[in-house]
Amino acid sequence: MTWLLVALCLLLFLLPLPFGGNIEWAIFGFEASIFILFSLYLVTGSKKNPNGSPQAEEKKLVPLIPLWLIIIFFLAGLLQIVPLPTAVVRQISPAGYDWRQTLVTSGLVDQAKLRWQTISLSPAESLSELVKYLAFGLFAFLLSRAIDTRKKVRALTLVLIGAGVFQSLYGLSEHFSGSHRIFTWVNRYYSGSAFGTFVNRDHYSAFLEMIFPLSLGYFLARADYFSLPPGLSLRQKMAWFGQEKLQKSILFILPPLIIGVGLFFSRCRSGIIIFLLTFFLMVLLLSVASLSGRRKTERRLVNLVVFIVLAAVILIGIQPILERFTSQSLIDESRLLYYKDTLGLIKDYPWLGSGLGTYVKAINRYLEKDFYAIINHAHNDYLEMAGE
């Protein structure tokens, strides 16, 4: 399945390039690619392992609870877009029924066309979201089938780390050059921050947040080369430091350093806080673990990486980053209002939600304050999904 892994790795690296993959043609390209790869897998890759090894058979088993949760999610999504008699919708989703009645009252919709309704306020949007989630699920399935050796796991890890390093370097170069571009498009919304190829610096920060622990963990996985054996003479120590493996391993300290600096200059407060939490958790876990020579070395290396990142940020200029924490409260009052209003939405759509992708349509009647903007996200994925 080498061809499948190569294709999936290319998707992982390339998808964030067109504005963080958050535009329609990029999403369509991802979905089409996944469905094509899945079709090819069914034709060429789903044949039974000729060796008939137990491990291959075991890999086909799916844990029961996650499987049922996935099935329930997609069944609920399908039920949202299936036309049902008006009386049924009125019982299952009274708020959705009332929402459509306001359209009739305002003259936007003819009552005769509402004999059959969907639970989703916008079935087209919900279908689009359902297809996207199906593509995500198939991507995870294909990846699980493509990775069957440690070498392939290492290859996937290096691709992800490479994507993080590229995003960090590109974001830092555009930020410090003052051009603030995503290729040819100038991003004036976040001109004071690094954002890579993402329009929103928060999304850029979230991407680096996920890659940083991976890059640091990969560096620590090679930490056994850093443990100096005891009782060596000076000549032996010099020879030990001259090992080719050791010199190559030292290079792997660069990705977490580059990604860490890029994360700080995104000036995303939650991203910086999560970076520090990751550091403290890793140090805590290594402290609780057996204090062998290897564990001590790993803890020192984690401290070294974080120290160098913080030192680099201070030397380059920490003032703009500090301004993000001092210019306004850590708790955004507007977001608290979003959360409160979204809870009202969840209360009125408790069973099947308002429909996947319909938050922007459903939330308006629950807004207690005029934000002078279109509220299309709750800024909390869990609340937004619960409402939809």
XYZ file of C-alpha atoms in Angstrom:
388
model
C 0.000 0.000 0.000
C 2.945 2.319 -0.596
C 1.098 4.184 -3.358
C -1.798 4.877 -0.995
C 0.466 6.233 1.737
C 2.252 8.507 -0.752
C -1.084 9.889 -1.986
C -2.372 10.500 1.550
C 0.884 12.172 2.591
C 0.667 14.489 -0.415
C -2.875 15.430 0.607
C -1.753 16.121 4.178
C 1.026 18.413 3.009
C -0.808 20.182 0.184
C -4.277 20.708 1.680
C -3.309 23.608 4.028
C -1.596 25.505 1.192
C -4.707 27.052 -0.443
C -5.691 29.404 2.398
C -5.563 26.676 5.022
C -7.792 24.431 2.917
C -10.772 26.520 4.026
C -12.136 27.441 0.611
C -14.723 25.555 -1.406
C -12.552 24.354 -4.283
C -9.885 23.047 -1.885
C -12.508 21.167 0.145
C -14.002 19.742 -3.047
C -10.545 18.702 -4.239
C -9.914 16.911 -0.945
C -13.272 15.119 -1.045
C -12.874 14.079 -4.684
C -9.333 12.827 -4.041
C -10.451 10.749 -1.052
C -13.375 9.172 -2.910
C -11.095 8.332 -5.862
C -8.472 6.822 -3.544
C -11.141 4.824 -1.727
C -12.447 3.481 -5.041
C -8.926 2.471 -6.060
C -8.451 0.831 -2.675
C -11.612 -1.223 -3.144
C -10.398 -2.343 -6.565
C -6.757 -3.045 -5.761
C -6.086 -2.809 -2.047
C -8.829 -4.655 -0.206
C -7.708 -8.111 -1.312
C -7.021 -10.584 1.429
C -3.454 -10.720 2.674
C -1.814 -13.702 0.923
C 0.143 -14.535 4.040
C -3.078 -14.740 6.053
C -1.306 -13.454 9.133
C -3.372 -13.017 12.336
C -2.095 -9.455 12.630
C -3.628 -8.550 9.279
C -6.962 -10.022 10.327
C -6.829 -8.273 13.701
C -6.253 -4.932 12.015
C -9.649 -5.208 10.311
C -11.470 -5.232 13.629
C -13.025 -1.914 14.697
C -13.645 -1.188 18.401
C -17.352 -1.604 19.052
C -18.093 1.668 20.883
C -16.369 4.005 18.346
C -18.023 2.070 15.520
C -21.506 2.570 16.973
C -20.838 6.252 17.670
C -19.798 6.753 14.047
C -22.870 4.890 12.785
C -25.187 6.941 15.025
C -23.587 10.195 13.848
C -24.095 9.435 10.159
C -27.607 8.056 10.690
C -28.548 11.263 12.530
C -27.037 13.301 9.702
C -29.061 11.372 7.123
C -32.251 11.742 9.157
C -31.723 15.519 9.196
C -31.964 15.753 5.397
C -34.734 13.209 4.718
C -38.086 14.924 3.906
C -40.678 14.090 6.562
C -44.362 14.979 6.991
C -44.857 18.368 8.599
C -46.587 16.821 11.616
C -43.563 14.618 12.300
C -41.119 17.532 12.056
C -43.349 19.580 14.365
C -43.054 16.865 17.022
C -39.325 16.140 16.622
C -38.116 19.698 16.064
C -40.685 22.313 17.179
C -38.129 25.121 16.926
C -37.325 24.167 13.336
C -41.027 24.107 12.478
C -41.511 27.567 14.033
C -38.476 28.864 12.123
C -40.081 27.884 8.818
C -43.407 29.362 9.872
C -41.715 32.737 10.284
C -40.613 32.433 6.647
C -44.219 31.789 5.641
C -45.457 34.749 7.708
C -42.909 37.044 6.083
C -44.001 35.882 2.631
C -40.671 34.293 1.714
C -42.048 30.747 1.446
C -45.411 29.404 0.292
C -47.180 27.315 2.944
C -48.189 24.776 0.287
C -44.529 23.907 -0.271
C -44.062 22.935 3.372
C -46.195 19.807 3.435
C -42.946 17.895 3.664
C -40.045 19.330 5.617
C -36.586 18.327 6.747
C -35.271 18.577 10.275
C -32.307 20.507 8.907
C -32.990 24.192 8.322
C -30.903 23.899 5.150
C -30.702 20.340 3.781
C -28.243 21.368 1.057
C -25.784 22.704 3.647
C -26.267 19.629 5.823
C -25.663 17.280 2.891
C -22.471 19.163 2.038
C -21.255 18.855 5.635
C -22.182 15.172 5.767
C -20.149 14.469 2.626
C -17.202 16.313 4.153
C -17.371 14.251 7.348
C -17.633 11.098 5.252
C -14.436 12.133 3.453
C -12.725 12.663 6.818
C -13.807 9.210 7.948
C -12.605 7.569 4.734
C -9.295 9.405 5.046
C -8.784 7.962 8.537
C -9.789 4.498 7.282
C -7.390 4.617 4.329
C -4.578 5.878 6.531
C -5.090 2.994 8.951
C -4.849 0.564 6.031
C -1.826 2.235 4.451
C 0.313 2.226 7.610
C 1.361 -1.312 8.422
C 5.069 -0.991 9.248
C 7.190 1.160 11.541
C 8.966 2.584 8.508
C 5.671 3.921 7.144
C 4.767 5.413 10.525
C 8.112 7.214 10.486
C 7.472 8.448 6.936
C 4.058 9.861 7.901
C 5.570 11.509 10.977
C 8.274 13.188 8.907
C 5.702 14.461 6.387
C 3.639 16.036 9.175
C 6.727 17.571 10.761
C 7.823 18.848 7.351
C 4.418 20.479 6.838
C 4.708 22.163 10.242
C 8.220 23.431 9.535
C 7.147 24.803 6.143
C 4.129 26.603 7.600
C 6.215 28.066 10.413
C 9.043 29.258 8.150
C 6.650 30.663 5.563
C 4.613 32.450 8.211
C 7.692 33.913 9.892
C 9.221 35.035 6.587
C 6.044 36.833 5.500
C 5.592 38.351 8.953
C 9.094 39.767 9.348
C 9.339 40.864 5.715
C 6.212 42.964 6.244
C 4.491 41.638 3.118
C 1.856 39.618 5.042
C 0.905 37.570 1.996
C -0.469 34.160 1.282
C 1.376 33.726 -1.991
C -0.012 36.705 -3.976
C -2.943 37.650 -1.715
C -2.273 40.203 1.034
C -3.893 39.263 4.362
C -4.795 42.575 5.997
C -6.890 40.943 8.719
C -3.895 39.668 10.717
C -1.047 41.844 9.482
C 0.580 41.931 12.932
C 0.937 38.157 13.216
C 2.440 35.151 11.482
C -0.249 33.062 9.784
C 1.490 30.867 7.194
C -0.940 29.929 4.429
C -3.921 30.197 6.815
C -6.140 33.274 6.641
C -6.902 33.030 10.362
C -3.908 33.094 12.711
C -5.855 30.958 15.212
C -6.093 28.139 12.653
C -2.378 28.506 11.906
C -1.627 28.308 15.609
C -3.866 25.244 16.028
C -2.020 23.495 13.198
C 1.362 24.180 14.813
C 0.001 23.166 18.240
C -0.649 19.677 16.895
C 2.683 19.351 15.091
C 4.907 20.700 17.898
C 4.412 17.750 20.339
C 4.909 15.351 17.429
C 8.187 16.985 16.395
C 9.388 17.125 19.995
C 8.415 13.488 20.550
C 10.277 12.410 17.422
C 13.338 14.269 18.657
C 13.076 12.541 22.045
C 12.697 9.162 20.324
C 16.265 9.611 19.173
C 17.428 10.724 22.612
C 19.191 7.421 23.267
C 22.054 8.741 21.162
C 22.548 11.574 23.661
C 23.184 9.454 26.759
C 26.933 9.500 27.270
C 28.134 6.093 28.509
C 29.961 6.347 31.849
C 33.663 5.656 32.303
C 34.857 6.889 28.904
C 38.238 8.482 28.411
C 38.586 11.915 26.810
C 39.483 10.370 23.455
C 36.501 8.012 23.638
C 34.188 10.916 24.496
C 35.427 12.870 21.487
C 34.882 9.826 19.286
C 31.396 9.372 20.763
C 30.415 12.961 19.941
C 31.737 12.436 16.421
C 29.272 9.643 15.637
C 27.355 10.192 12.420
C 24.114 8.983 14.039
C 24.491 11.507 16.854
C 25.134 14.367 14.449
C 22.051 13.442 12.405
C 19.956 13.205 15.562
C 21.003 16.712 16.599
C 19.367 18.024 13.402
C 15.985 16.867 14.696
C 16.078 19.539 17.385
C 15.491 22.135 14.661
C 11.823 21.301 13.793
C 10.433 21.796 17.336
C 12.469 25.004 17.645
C 11.192 26.418 14.342
C 7.592 25.363 15.001
C 7.693 26.717 18.565
C 8.919 30.141 17.419
C 6.281 30.235 14.665
C 3.577 29.421 17.200
C 4.598 32.310 19.459
C 4.606 34.836 16.624
C 1.114 33.813 15.591
C 0.258 35.893 18.679
C -2.575 33.482 19.415
C -3.046 33.514 23.174
C -4.607 30.068 23.428
C -1.840 28.634 21.245
C 0.889 30.068 23.467
C -0.858 28.831 26.609
C -1.217 25.329 25.122
C 2.487 25.379 24.166
C 3.424 26.056 27.794
C 0.943 23.434 29.043
C 2.474 20.887 26.658
C 5.895 21.666 28.099
C 4.777 21.279 31.717
C 2.871 18.063 30.995
C 5.838 16.485 29.229
C 8.179 17.446 32.062
C 5.663 16.105 34.590
C 5.290 12.789 32.766
C 9.045 12.376 32.441
C 9.442 13.217 36.141
C 6.837 10.670 37.230
C 8.380 8.002 35.009
C 11.384 5.993 36.068
C 14.357 8.300 36.614
C 16.687 6.234 34.480
C 19.504 7.808 32.528
C 17.349 7.938 29.389
C 14.448 9.667 31.170
C 16.780 12.251 32.697
C 18.233 12.926 29.263
C 14.774 13.341 27.727
C 13.695 15.766 30.453
C 16.824 17.843 29.944
C 16.224 17.906 26.192
C 12.622 19.112 26.665
C 13.886 21.871 28.954
C 16.549 22.749 26.387
C 14.062 23.006 23.502
C 11.640 25.227 25.427
C 14.487 27.389 26.757
C 15.860 27.965 23.245
C 12.373 28.772 21.885
C 11.713 31.308 24.650
C 15.196 32.800 24.276
C 14.717 33.161 20.511
C 11.329 34.832 20.993
C 12.788 37.281 23.528
C 15.778 38.103 21.322
C 13.666 38.607 18.196
C 11.132 40.761 20.037
C 8.565 39.682 22.586
C 6.784 43.037 22.904
C 4.095 42.392 20.218
C 3.337 39.030 21.828
C 2.981 40.531 25.308
C 0.631 43.179 23.918
C -1.820 40.414 22.972
C -2.057 39.460 26.647
C -2.099 42.982 28.091
C -4.224 44.887 25.556
C -7.415 43.007 26.415
C -8.811 40.526 28.896
C -7.885 36.874 28.538
C -11.602 36.063 28.616
C -13.339 37.557 25.579
C -16.768 38.778 26.709
C -18.139 38.476 23.170
C -17.263 34.792 23.078
C -18.968 34.236 26.410
C -22.092 35.724 24.847
C -21.683 33.395 21.851
C -21.543 30.433 24.235
C -24.613 31.599 26.150
C -26.613 32.162 22.966
C -25.516 28.775 21.596
C -26.759 27.072 24.769
C -30.163 28.582 24.005
C -29.964 27.059 20.525
C -29.076 23.646 21.972
C -32.013 23.871 24.381
C -34.477 24.396 21.527
C -32.949 21.692 19.281
C -32.172 18.958 21.841
C -32.736 15.795 19.795
C -31.327 16.121 16.287
C -30.065 19.700 16.191
C -30.782 22.333 13.587
C -28.855 20.502 10.861
C -25.165 20.149 10.078
C -23.743 23.409 8.758
C -26.813 25.480 9.705
C -25.437 27.289 12.759
C -25.270 30.583 10.880
C -28.998 30.327 10.045
C -30.209 29.067 13.414
C -28.302 31.308 15.828
C -29.724 34.692 14.798
C -32.937 34.465 16.824
C -30.919 33.667 19.976
C -28.474 36.578 19.784
C -29.088 38.932 22.700
C -26.711 41.557 21.338
C -26.170 43.035 17.891
C -22.565 42.197 16.977
C -22.793 44.047 13.639
C -21.432 40.953 11.922
C -22.583 37.588 10.612
C -22.063 35.026 13.381
C -21.223 31.824 11.519
C -19.332 30.009 14.286
C -19.731 29.604 18.042
C -15.936 29.738 18.587
C -16.403 26.475 20.446
C -16.531 23.359 18.276
C -18.273 21.229 20.909
C -21.126 23.684 21.473
C -21.512 24.294 17.755
C -21.707 20.572 16.979
C -24.199 20.060 19.809
C -26.412 22.777 18.337
C -26.241 21.344 14.833
